Short mmCIF file of C-alpha atoms and ligand atoms in Angstrom, two decimals:
data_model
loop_
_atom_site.label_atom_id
_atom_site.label_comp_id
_atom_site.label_asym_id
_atom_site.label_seq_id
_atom_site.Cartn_x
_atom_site.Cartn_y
_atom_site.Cartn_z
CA UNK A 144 34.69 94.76 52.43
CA UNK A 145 32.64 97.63 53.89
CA UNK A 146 30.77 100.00 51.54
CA UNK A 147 30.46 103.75 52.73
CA UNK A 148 28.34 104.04 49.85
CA UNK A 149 25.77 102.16 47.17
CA UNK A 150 26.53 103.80 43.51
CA UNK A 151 23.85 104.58 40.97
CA UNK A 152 23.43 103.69 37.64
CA UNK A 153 21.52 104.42 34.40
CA UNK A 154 17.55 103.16 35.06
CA UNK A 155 17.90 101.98 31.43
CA UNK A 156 19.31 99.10 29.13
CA UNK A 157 20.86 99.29 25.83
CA UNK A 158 18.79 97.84 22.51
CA UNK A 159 20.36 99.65 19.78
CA UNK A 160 24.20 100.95 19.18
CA UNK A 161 25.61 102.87 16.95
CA UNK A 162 29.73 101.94 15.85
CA UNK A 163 32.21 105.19 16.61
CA UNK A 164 34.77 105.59 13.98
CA UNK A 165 38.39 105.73 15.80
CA UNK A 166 40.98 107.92 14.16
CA UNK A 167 44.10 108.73 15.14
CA UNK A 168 46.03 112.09 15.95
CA UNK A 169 47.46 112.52 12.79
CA UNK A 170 43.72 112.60 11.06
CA UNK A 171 42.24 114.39 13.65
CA UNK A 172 45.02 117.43 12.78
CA UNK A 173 43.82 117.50 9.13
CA UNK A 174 40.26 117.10 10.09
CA UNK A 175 40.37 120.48 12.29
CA UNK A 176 42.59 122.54 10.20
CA UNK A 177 40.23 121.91 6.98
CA UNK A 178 37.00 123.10 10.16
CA UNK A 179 38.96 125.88 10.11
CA UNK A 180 39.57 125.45 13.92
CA UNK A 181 35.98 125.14 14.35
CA UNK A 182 34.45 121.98 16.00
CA UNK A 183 31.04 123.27 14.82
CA UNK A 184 32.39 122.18 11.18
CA UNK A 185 34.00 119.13 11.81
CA UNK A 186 32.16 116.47 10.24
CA UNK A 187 30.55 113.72 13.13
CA UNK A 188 31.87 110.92 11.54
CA UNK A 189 35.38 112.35 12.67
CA UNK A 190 34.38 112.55 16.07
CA UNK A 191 34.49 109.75 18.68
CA UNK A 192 32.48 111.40 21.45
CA UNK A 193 30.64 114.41 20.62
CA UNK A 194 29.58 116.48 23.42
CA UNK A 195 29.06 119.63 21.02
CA UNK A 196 25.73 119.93 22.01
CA UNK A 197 22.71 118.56 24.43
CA UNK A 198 20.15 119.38 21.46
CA UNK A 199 18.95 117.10 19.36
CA UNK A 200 20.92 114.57 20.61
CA UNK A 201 19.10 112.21 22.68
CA UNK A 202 18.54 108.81 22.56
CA UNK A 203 14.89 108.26 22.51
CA UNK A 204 13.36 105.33 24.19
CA UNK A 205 11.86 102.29 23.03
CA UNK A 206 8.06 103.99 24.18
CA UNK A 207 8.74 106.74 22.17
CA UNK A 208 10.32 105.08 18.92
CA UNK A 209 7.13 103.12 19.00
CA UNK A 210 5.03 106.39 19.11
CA UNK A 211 7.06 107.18 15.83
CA UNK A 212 4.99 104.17 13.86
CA UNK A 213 1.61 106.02 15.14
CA UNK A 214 2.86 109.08 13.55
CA UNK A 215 -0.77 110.76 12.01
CA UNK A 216 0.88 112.20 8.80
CA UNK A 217 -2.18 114.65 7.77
CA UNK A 218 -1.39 118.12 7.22
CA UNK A 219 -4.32 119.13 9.54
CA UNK A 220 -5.57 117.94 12.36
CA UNK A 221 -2.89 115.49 13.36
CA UNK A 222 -3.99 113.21 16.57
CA UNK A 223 -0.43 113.61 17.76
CA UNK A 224 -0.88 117.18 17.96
CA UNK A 225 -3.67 116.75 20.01
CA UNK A 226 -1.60 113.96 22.37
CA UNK A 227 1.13 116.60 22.29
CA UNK A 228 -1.39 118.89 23.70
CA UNK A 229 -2.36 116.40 26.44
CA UNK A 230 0.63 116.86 27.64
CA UNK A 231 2.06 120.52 27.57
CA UNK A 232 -1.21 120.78 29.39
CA UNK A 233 -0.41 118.18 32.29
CA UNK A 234 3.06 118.69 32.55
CA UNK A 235 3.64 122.48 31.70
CA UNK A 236 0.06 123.08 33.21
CA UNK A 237 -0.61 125.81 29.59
CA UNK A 238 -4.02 125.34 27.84
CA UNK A 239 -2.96 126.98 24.54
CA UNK A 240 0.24 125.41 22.60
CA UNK A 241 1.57 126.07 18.95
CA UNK A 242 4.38 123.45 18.00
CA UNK A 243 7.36 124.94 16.16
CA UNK A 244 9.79 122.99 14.00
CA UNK A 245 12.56 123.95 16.96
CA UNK A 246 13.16 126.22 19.73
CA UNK A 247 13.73 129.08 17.68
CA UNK A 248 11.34 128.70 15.67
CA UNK A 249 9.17 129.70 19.00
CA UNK A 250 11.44 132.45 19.69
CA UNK A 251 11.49 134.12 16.27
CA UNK A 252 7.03 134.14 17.18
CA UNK A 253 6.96 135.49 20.59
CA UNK A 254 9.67 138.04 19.84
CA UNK A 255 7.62 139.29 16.93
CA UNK A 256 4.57 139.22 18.82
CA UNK A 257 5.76 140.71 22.49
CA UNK A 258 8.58 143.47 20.57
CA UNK A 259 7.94 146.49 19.59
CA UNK A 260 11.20 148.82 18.35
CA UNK A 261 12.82 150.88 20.72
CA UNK A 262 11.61 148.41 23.84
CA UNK A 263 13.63 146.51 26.47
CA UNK A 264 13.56 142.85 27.25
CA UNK A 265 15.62 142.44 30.57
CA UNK A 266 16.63 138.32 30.77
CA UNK A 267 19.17 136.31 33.03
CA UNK A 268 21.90 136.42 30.76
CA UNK A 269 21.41 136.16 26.63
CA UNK A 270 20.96 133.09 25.14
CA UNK A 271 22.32 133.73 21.41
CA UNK A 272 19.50 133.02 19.54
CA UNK A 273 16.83 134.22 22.02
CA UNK A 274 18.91 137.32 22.31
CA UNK A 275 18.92 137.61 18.22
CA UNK A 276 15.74 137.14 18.03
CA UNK A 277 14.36 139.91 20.41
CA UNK A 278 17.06 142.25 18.55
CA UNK A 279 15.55 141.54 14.95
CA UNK A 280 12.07 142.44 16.58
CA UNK A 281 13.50 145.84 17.43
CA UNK A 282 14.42 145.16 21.14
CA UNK A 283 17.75 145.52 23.59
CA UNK A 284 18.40 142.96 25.70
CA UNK A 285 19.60 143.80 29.27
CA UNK A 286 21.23 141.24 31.09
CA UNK A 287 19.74 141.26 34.93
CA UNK A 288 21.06 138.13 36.54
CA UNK A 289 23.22 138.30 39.96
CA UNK A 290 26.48 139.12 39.22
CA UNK A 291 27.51 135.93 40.76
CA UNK A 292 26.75 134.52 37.12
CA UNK A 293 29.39 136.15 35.98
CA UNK A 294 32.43 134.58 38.01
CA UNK A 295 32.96 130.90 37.39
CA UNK A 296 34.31 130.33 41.06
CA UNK A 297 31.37 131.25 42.80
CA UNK A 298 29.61 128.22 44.24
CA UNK A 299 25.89 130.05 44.95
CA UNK A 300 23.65 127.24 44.03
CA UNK A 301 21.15 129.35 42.28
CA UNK A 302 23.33 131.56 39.91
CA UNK A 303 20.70 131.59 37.55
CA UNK A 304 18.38 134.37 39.99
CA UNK A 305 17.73 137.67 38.88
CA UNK A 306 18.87 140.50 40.83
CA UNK A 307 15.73 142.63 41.56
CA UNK A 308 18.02 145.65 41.77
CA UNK A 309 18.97 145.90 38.70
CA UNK A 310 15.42 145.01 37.33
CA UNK A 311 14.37 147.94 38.88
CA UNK A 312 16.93 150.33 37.96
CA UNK A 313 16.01 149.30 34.53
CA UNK A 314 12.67 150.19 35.14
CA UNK A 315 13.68 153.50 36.69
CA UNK A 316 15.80 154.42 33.69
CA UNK A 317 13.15 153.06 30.29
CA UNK A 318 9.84 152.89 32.14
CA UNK A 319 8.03 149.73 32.54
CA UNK A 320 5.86 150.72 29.28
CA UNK A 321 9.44 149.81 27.36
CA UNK A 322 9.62 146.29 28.70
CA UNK A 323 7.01 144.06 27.39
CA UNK A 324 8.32 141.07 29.68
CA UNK A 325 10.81 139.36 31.21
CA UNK A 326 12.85 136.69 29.69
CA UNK A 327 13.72 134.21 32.20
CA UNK A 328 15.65 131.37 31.80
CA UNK A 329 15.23 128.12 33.50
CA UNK A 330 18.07 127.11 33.90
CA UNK A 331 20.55 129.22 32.38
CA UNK A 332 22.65 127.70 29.40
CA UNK A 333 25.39 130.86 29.11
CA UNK A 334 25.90 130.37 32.79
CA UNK A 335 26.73 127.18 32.80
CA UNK A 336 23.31 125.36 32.85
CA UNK A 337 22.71 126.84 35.90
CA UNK A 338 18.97 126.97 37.88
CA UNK A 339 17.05 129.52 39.28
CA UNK A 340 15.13 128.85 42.35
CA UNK A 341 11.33 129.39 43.33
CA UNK A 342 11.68 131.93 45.95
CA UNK A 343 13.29 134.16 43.49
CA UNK A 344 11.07 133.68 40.53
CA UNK A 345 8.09 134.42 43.18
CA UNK A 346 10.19 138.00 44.14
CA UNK A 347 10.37 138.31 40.26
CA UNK A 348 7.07 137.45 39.74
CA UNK A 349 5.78 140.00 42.68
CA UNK A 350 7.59 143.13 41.13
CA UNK A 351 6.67 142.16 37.64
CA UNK A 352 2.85 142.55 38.63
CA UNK A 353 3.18 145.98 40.27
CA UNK A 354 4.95 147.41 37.26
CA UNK A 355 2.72 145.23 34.66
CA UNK A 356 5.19 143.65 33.32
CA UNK A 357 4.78 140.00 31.76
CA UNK A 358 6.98 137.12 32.60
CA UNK A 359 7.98 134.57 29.93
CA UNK A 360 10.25 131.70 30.47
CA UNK A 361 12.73 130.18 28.23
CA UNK A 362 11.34 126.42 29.76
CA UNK A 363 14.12 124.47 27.21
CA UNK A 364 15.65 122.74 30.42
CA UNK A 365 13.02 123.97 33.20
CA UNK A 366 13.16 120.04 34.34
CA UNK A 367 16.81 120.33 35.03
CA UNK A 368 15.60 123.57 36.75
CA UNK A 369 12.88 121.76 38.74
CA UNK A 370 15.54 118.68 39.65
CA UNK A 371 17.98 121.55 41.23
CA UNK A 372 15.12 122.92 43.13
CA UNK A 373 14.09 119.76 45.10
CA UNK A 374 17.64 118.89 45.56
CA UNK A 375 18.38 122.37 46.76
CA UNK A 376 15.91 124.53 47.83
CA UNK A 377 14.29 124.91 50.90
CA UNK A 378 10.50 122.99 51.18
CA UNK A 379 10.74 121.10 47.76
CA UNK A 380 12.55 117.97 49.19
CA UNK A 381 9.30 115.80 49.09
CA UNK A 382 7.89 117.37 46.42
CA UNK A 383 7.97 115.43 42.86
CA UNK A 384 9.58 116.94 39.19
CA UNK A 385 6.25 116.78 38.31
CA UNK A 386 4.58 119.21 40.97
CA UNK A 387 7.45 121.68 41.14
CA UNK A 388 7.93 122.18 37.35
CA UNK A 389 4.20 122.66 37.02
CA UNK A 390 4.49 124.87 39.75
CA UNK A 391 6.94 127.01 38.58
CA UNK A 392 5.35 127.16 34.85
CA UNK A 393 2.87 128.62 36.97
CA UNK A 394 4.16 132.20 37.71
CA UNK A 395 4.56 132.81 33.99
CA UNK A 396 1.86 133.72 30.97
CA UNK A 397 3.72 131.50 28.38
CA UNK A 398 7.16 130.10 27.88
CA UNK A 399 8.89 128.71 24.73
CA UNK A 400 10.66 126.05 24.48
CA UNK A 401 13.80 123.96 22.49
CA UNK A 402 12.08 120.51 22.89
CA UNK A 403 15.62 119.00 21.87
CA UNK A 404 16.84 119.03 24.98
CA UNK A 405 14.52 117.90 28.43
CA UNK A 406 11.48 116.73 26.14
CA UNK A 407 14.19 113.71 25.02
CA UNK A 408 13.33 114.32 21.01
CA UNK A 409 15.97 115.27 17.85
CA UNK A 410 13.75 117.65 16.65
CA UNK A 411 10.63 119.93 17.58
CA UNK A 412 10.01 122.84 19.80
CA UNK A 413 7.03 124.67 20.67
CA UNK A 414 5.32 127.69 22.42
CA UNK A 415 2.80 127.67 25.02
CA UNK A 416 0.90 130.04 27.05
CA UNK A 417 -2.32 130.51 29.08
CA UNK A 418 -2.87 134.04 27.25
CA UNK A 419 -5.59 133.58 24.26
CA UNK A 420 -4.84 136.62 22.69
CA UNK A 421 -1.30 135.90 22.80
CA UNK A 422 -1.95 132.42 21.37
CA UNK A 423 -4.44 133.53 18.24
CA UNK A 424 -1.73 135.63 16.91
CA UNK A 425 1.27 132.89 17.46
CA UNK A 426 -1.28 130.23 16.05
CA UNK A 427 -1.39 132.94 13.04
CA UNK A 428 2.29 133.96 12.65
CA UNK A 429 3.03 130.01 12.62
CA UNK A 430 1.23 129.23 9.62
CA UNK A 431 3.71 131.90 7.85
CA UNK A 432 6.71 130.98 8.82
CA UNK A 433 6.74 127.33 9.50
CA UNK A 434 3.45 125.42 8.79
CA UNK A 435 -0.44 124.74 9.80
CA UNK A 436 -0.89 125.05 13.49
CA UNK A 437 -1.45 121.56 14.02
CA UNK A 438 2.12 120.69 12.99
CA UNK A 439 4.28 123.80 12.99
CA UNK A 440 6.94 122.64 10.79
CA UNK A 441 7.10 119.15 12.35
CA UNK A 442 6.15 115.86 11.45
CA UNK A 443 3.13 113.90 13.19
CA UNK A 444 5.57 111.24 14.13
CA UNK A 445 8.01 113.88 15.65
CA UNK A 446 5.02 115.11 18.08
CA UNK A 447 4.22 112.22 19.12
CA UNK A 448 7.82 111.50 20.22
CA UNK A 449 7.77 114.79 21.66
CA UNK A 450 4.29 113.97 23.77
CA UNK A 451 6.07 110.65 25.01
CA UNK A 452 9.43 112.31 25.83
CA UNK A 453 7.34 114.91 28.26
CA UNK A 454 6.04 111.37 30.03
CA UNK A 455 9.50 110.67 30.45
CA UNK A 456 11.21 113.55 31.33
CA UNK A 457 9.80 114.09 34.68
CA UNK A 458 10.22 110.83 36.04
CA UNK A 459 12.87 111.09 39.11
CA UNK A 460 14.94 108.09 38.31
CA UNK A 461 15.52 109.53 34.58
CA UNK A 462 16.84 112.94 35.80
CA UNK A 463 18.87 111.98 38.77
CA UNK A 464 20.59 109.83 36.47
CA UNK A 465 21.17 112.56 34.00
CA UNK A 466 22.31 114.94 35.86
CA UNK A 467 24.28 112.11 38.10
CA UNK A 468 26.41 111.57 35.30
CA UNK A 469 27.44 115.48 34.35
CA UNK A 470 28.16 115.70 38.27
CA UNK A 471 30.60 112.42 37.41
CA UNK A 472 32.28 114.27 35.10
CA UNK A 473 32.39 117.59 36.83
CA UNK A 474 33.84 115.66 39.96
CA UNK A 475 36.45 114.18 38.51
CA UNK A 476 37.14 117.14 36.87
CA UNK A 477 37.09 119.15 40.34
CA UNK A 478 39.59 116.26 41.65
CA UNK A 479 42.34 116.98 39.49
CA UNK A 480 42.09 120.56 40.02
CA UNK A 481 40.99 121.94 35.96
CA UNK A 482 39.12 125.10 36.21
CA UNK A 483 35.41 124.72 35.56
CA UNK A 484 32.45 126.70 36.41
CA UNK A 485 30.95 125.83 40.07
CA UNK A 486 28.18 124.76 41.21
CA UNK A 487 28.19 121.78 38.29
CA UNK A 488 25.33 122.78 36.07
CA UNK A 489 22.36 120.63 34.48
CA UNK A 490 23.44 119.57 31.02
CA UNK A 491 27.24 120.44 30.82
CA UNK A 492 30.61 121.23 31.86
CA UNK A 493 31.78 124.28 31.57
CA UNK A 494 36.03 124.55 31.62
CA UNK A 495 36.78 127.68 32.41
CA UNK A 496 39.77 128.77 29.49
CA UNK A 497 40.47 131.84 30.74
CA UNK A 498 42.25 130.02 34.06
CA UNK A 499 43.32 126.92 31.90
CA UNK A 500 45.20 128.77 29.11
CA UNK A 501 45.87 132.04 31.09
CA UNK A 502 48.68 132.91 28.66
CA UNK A 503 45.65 133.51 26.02
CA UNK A 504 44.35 136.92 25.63
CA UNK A 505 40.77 136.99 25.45
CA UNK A 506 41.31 138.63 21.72
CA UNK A 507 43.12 135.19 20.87
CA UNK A 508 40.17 132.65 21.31
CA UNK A 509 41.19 131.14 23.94
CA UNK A 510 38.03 128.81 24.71
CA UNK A 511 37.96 128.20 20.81
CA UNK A 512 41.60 126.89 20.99
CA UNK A 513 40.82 124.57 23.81
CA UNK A 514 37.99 123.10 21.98
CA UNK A 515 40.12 122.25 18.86
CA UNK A 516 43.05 121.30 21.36
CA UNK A 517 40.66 118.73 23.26
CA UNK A 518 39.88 117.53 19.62
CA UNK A 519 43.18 117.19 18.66
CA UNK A 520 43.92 114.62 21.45
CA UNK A 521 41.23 112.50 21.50
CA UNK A 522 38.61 113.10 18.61
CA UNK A 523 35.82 114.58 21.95
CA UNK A 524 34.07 117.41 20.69
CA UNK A 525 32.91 120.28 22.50
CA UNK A 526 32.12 123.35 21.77
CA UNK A 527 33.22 127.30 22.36
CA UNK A 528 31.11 129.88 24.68
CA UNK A 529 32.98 133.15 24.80
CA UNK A 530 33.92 135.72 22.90
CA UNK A 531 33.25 134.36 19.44
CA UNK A 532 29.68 133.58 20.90
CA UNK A 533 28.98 136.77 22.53
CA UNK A 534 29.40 138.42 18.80
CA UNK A 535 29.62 142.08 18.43
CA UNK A 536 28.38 145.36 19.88
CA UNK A 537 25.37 146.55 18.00
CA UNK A 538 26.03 149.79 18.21
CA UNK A 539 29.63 150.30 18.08
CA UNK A 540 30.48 146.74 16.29
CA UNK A 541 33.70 145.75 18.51
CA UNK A 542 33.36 142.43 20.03
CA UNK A 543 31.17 141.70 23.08
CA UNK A 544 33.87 140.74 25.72
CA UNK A 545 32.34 138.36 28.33
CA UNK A 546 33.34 137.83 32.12
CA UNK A 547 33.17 133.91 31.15
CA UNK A 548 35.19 132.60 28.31
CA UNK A 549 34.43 129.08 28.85
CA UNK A 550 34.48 125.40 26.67
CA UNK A 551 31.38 123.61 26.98
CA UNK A 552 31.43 119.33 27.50
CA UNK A 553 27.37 119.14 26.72
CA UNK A 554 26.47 115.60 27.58
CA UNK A 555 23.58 114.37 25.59
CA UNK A 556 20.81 112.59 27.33
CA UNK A 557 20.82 108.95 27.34
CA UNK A 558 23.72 108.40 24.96
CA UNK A 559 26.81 107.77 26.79
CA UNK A 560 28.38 105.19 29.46
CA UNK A 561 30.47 105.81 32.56
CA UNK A 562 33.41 105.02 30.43
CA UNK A 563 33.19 107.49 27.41
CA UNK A 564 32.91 110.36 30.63
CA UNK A 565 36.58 108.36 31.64
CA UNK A 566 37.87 108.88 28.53
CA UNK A 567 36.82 112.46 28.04
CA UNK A 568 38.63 113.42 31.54
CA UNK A 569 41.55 111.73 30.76
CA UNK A 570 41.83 113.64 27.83
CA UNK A 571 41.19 117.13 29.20
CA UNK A 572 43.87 116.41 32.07
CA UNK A 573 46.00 115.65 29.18
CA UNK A 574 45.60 118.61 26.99
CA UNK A 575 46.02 120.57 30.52
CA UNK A 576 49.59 119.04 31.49
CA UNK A 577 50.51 120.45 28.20
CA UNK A 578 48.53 123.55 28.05
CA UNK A 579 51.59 125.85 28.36
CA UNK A 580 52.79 125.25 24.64
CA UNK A 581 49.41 125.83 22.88
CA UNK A 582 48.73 128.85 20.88
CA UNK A 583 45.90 131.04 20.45
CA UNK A 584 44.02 131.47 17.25
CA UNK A 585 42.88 134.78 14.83
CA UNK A 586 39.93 134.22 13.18
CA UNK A 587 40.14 134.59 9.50
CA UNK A 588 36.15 134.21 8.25
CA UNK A 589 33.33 135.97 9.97
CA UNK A 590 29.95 135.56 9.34
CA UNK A 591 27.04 138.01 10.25
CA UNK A 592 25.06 136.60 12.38
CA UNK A 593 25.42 134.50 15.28
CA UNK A 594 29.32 133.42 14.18
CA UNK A 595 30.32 131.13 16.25
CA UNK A 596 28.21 128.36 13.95
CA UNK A 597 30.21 129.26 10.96
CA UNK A 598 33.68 131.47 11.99
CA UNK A 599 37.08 130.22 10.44
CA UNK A 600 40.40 130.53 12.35
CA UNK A 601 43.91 129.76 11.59
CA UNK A 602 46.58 128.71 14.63
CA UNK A 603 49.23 132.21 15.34
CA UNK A 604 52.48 131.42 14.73
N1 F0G B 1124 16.99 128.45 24.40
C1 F0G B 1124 17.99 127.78 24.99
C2 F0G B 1124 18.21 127.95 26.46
C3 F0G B 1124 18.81 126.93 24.24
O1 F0G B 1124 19.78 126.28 24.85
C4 F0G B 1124 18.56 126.79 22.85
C5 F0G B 1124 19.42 125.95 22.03
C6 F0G B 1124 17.51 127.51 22.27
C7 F0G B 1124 16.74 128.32 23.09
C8 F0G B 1124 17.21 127.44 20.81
O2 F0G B 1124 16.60 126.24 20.51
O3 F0G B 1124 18.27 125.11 19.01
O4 F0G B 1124 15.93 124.28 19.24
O5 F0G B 1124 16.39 126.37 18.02
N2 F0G B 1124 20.53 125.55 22.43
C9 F0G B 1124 21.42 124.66 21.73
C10 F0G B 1124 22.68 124.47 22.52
C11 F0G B 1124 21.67 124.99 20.30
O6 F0G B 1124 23.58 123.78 22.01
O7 F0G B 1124 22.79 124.97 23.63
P1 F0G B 1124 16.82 125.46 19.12
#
């Protein structure tokens, strides 16, 4: 036999499993109608392969679980801090850092410290707790990404770029005195994990400074970022994960960060930032809201993880692999001719439901009724990100209708074979050869804020 091609596989063994419960159809049914159509309430034991969510839900390595028994538990002080420090400072290339129990954690600190009411934080698209966040500090978020964001079929391979003309038409309109920065996101989770590219955050990066404007950078996945820029742009071929995310940390004064996702931990987050006046205050606010500034709301042995995961996350082998198997996925996908968002993005699958169940009006749910459909047939759970995430109008409190009413398949780093991504196509292609008899859904429990964690729904009749 002749090979046209050598495959790849995980640069990593298996030490440890953890049993999946199996359950059949019947159980399943009961299990989402009591979630109230809601895979965010389902219980995990009910699920068989949960690809609700990238965060959190690594599987750490062997190095780092070791790190866990060197855990310094002392309120102040804590070595792993300092080893944690180490490293945001070699990797990240910041000198000041403040840990944070989680991601938003670091957002809820910035916001307060950056905001002031009545100012304007342009980003490439929200995020839904970063955009909360700046809105609790008194801000409006203005979404300034290329409109190619906005259409799932578009194939630009940097859909995460800003669009410098509508920066500066926001500029023209609030003055640059109402934006205290720029919140850019590397890469871009509403998008569909997609990346932004160097040349563009060096454009942003050049405007920003004649206007005085501060860039900050949402860094949660900048290493997926940094993997999409060597494999796609221009001049970064031969450069390492290392060099380019350090690099591109470089054009910004601080960035926050969800270390449940690239940094390979289940909990922890933390802000950083080369700004010292920036970083007094943070290192003050922390100590309110979520502990001493040597542990912000973490545990000694859940820095130390952390420090060990940013080791790991940069090495090539690791995040070719990664993002090798959410391109397996998306392929197959792409084969059999389901709608999903294009180019593939870093840490997920978006399935576009407004071309799979095109008999759904947006009002209906439809990318909540595919996730409790794909449920239904085979216990995979994803999760909704459309209209019940993009919440309501502040001012006149209708619901935000976005251009993308997707279903996100997160794949969590680490965890799952070749086989479990089998199983999950089959069962999408499934629920799509049957997708003309399923229903929408009316939502029957709303909470206040950010609803798509908690909403109820019933199935219309
Ligand atoms: N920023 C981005 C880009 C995120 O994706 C997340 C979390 C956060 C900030 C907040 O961080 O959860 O640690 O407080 N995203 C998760 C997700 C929840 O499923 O996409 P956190």
């Amino acid at each position: 036999m002749k090979l046209t091609r050598r495959s790849w596989a995980e640069p990593f063994k298996i030490k440890v499993v953890e049993p999946l419960k199996m359950t059949t159809k019947e159980y399943r049914l009961r299990a989402i109608k009591e979630a109230g159509y809601n895979t965010f309430l389902l219980r995990s034991e009910d699920v068989y392969i949960d690809l609700l969510t990238d965060s959190g839900t690594s599987a750490m390595s062997d190095y780092q679980w070791a790190g866990m028994m060197l855990g310094d538990e002392a309120y102040a002080g804590s070595k792993n801090y300092y080893h944690l420090e180490d490293a945001v400072r070699k990797y990240y290339g910041f000198k000041y850092l403040v840990p944070t129990h989680q991601g938003r954690g670091a957002e809820h600190i910035i916001s307060k410290i950056l905001i002031k009411p009545g100012d304007y934080i342009p980003g490439n698209m929200y995020f839904t707790t970063t955009r909360l966040h700046q809105e609790l500090a008194g801000g409006t978020f203005v979404d300034v990404i290329i409109d190619e964001a906005h259409d799932a079929e578009n194939e630009y391979p940097f859909k995460g770029n800003i669009d410098l003309n509508k920066l500066e038409t926001l500029v023209k309109k609030v003055g640059a005195k109402k934006i205290p920065y720029i919140s850019v996101a590397a890469t871009v989770n509403m998008a569909g994990g997609q990346p932004i590219s160097m040349e563009n955050i060096r454009q942003v990066k050049a405007f920003c400074d004649k206007h005085g404007i501060k860039m900050w950078c949402d860094a949660t996945r900048a290493v997926e970022n940094a993997y999409f820029i060597k494999v796609r742009e221009k001049g970064y071929q031969n450069k390492s994960i290392e060099e380019i995310l350090r690099e591109f940390c470089s054009y910004f004064e601080g960035i926050w960060v969800s270390a449940k996702k690239d940094c390979l931990v289940n909990i922890g987050g933390f802000l950083a930032t080369r700004n010292k006046k920036v970083f007094e205050e943070a290192r003050n606010l922390v100590v309110v809201y979520e502990g001493l500034h040597t542990y912000g709301g973490l545990a000694g042995r859940d820095m130390e993880a952390m420090a060990r995961g940013i080791e790991e996350m940069v090495q090539f082998d690791h995040i070719k692999a990664r993002i090798g198997q959410v391109e397996y996925l998306g392929n197959k996908l792409i084969k059999a001719r389901i709608p999903i968002v294009k180019p593939i993005g870093g840490h997920a699958i978006f399935i576009n439901a407004k071309k799979f169940l095109p008999h759904i009006p947006q009002i209906q749910f439809p990318a909540q009724t595919l996730a409790a459909e794909i449920y239904i047939d085979s216990g995979v759970r994803a999760m909704e990100r459309g209209i019940v995430s993009a919440g309501r109008n502040k001012e006149t409190g209708d619901h935000n209708y976005p251009k993308l009413e997707l279903v996100r398949l997160t794949i969590p780093r680490r965890v799952y074979t070749q086989a479990h991504m089998d199983v999950t196509f089959e069962s999408i292609v499934e629920v799509y050869n049957r997708r003309k008899e399923i229903k929408g859904l009316k939502m029957v429990y709303e909470p206040k804020y950010l609803r798509f964690f908690q909403a109820r729904f019933e199935p219309l009749k």
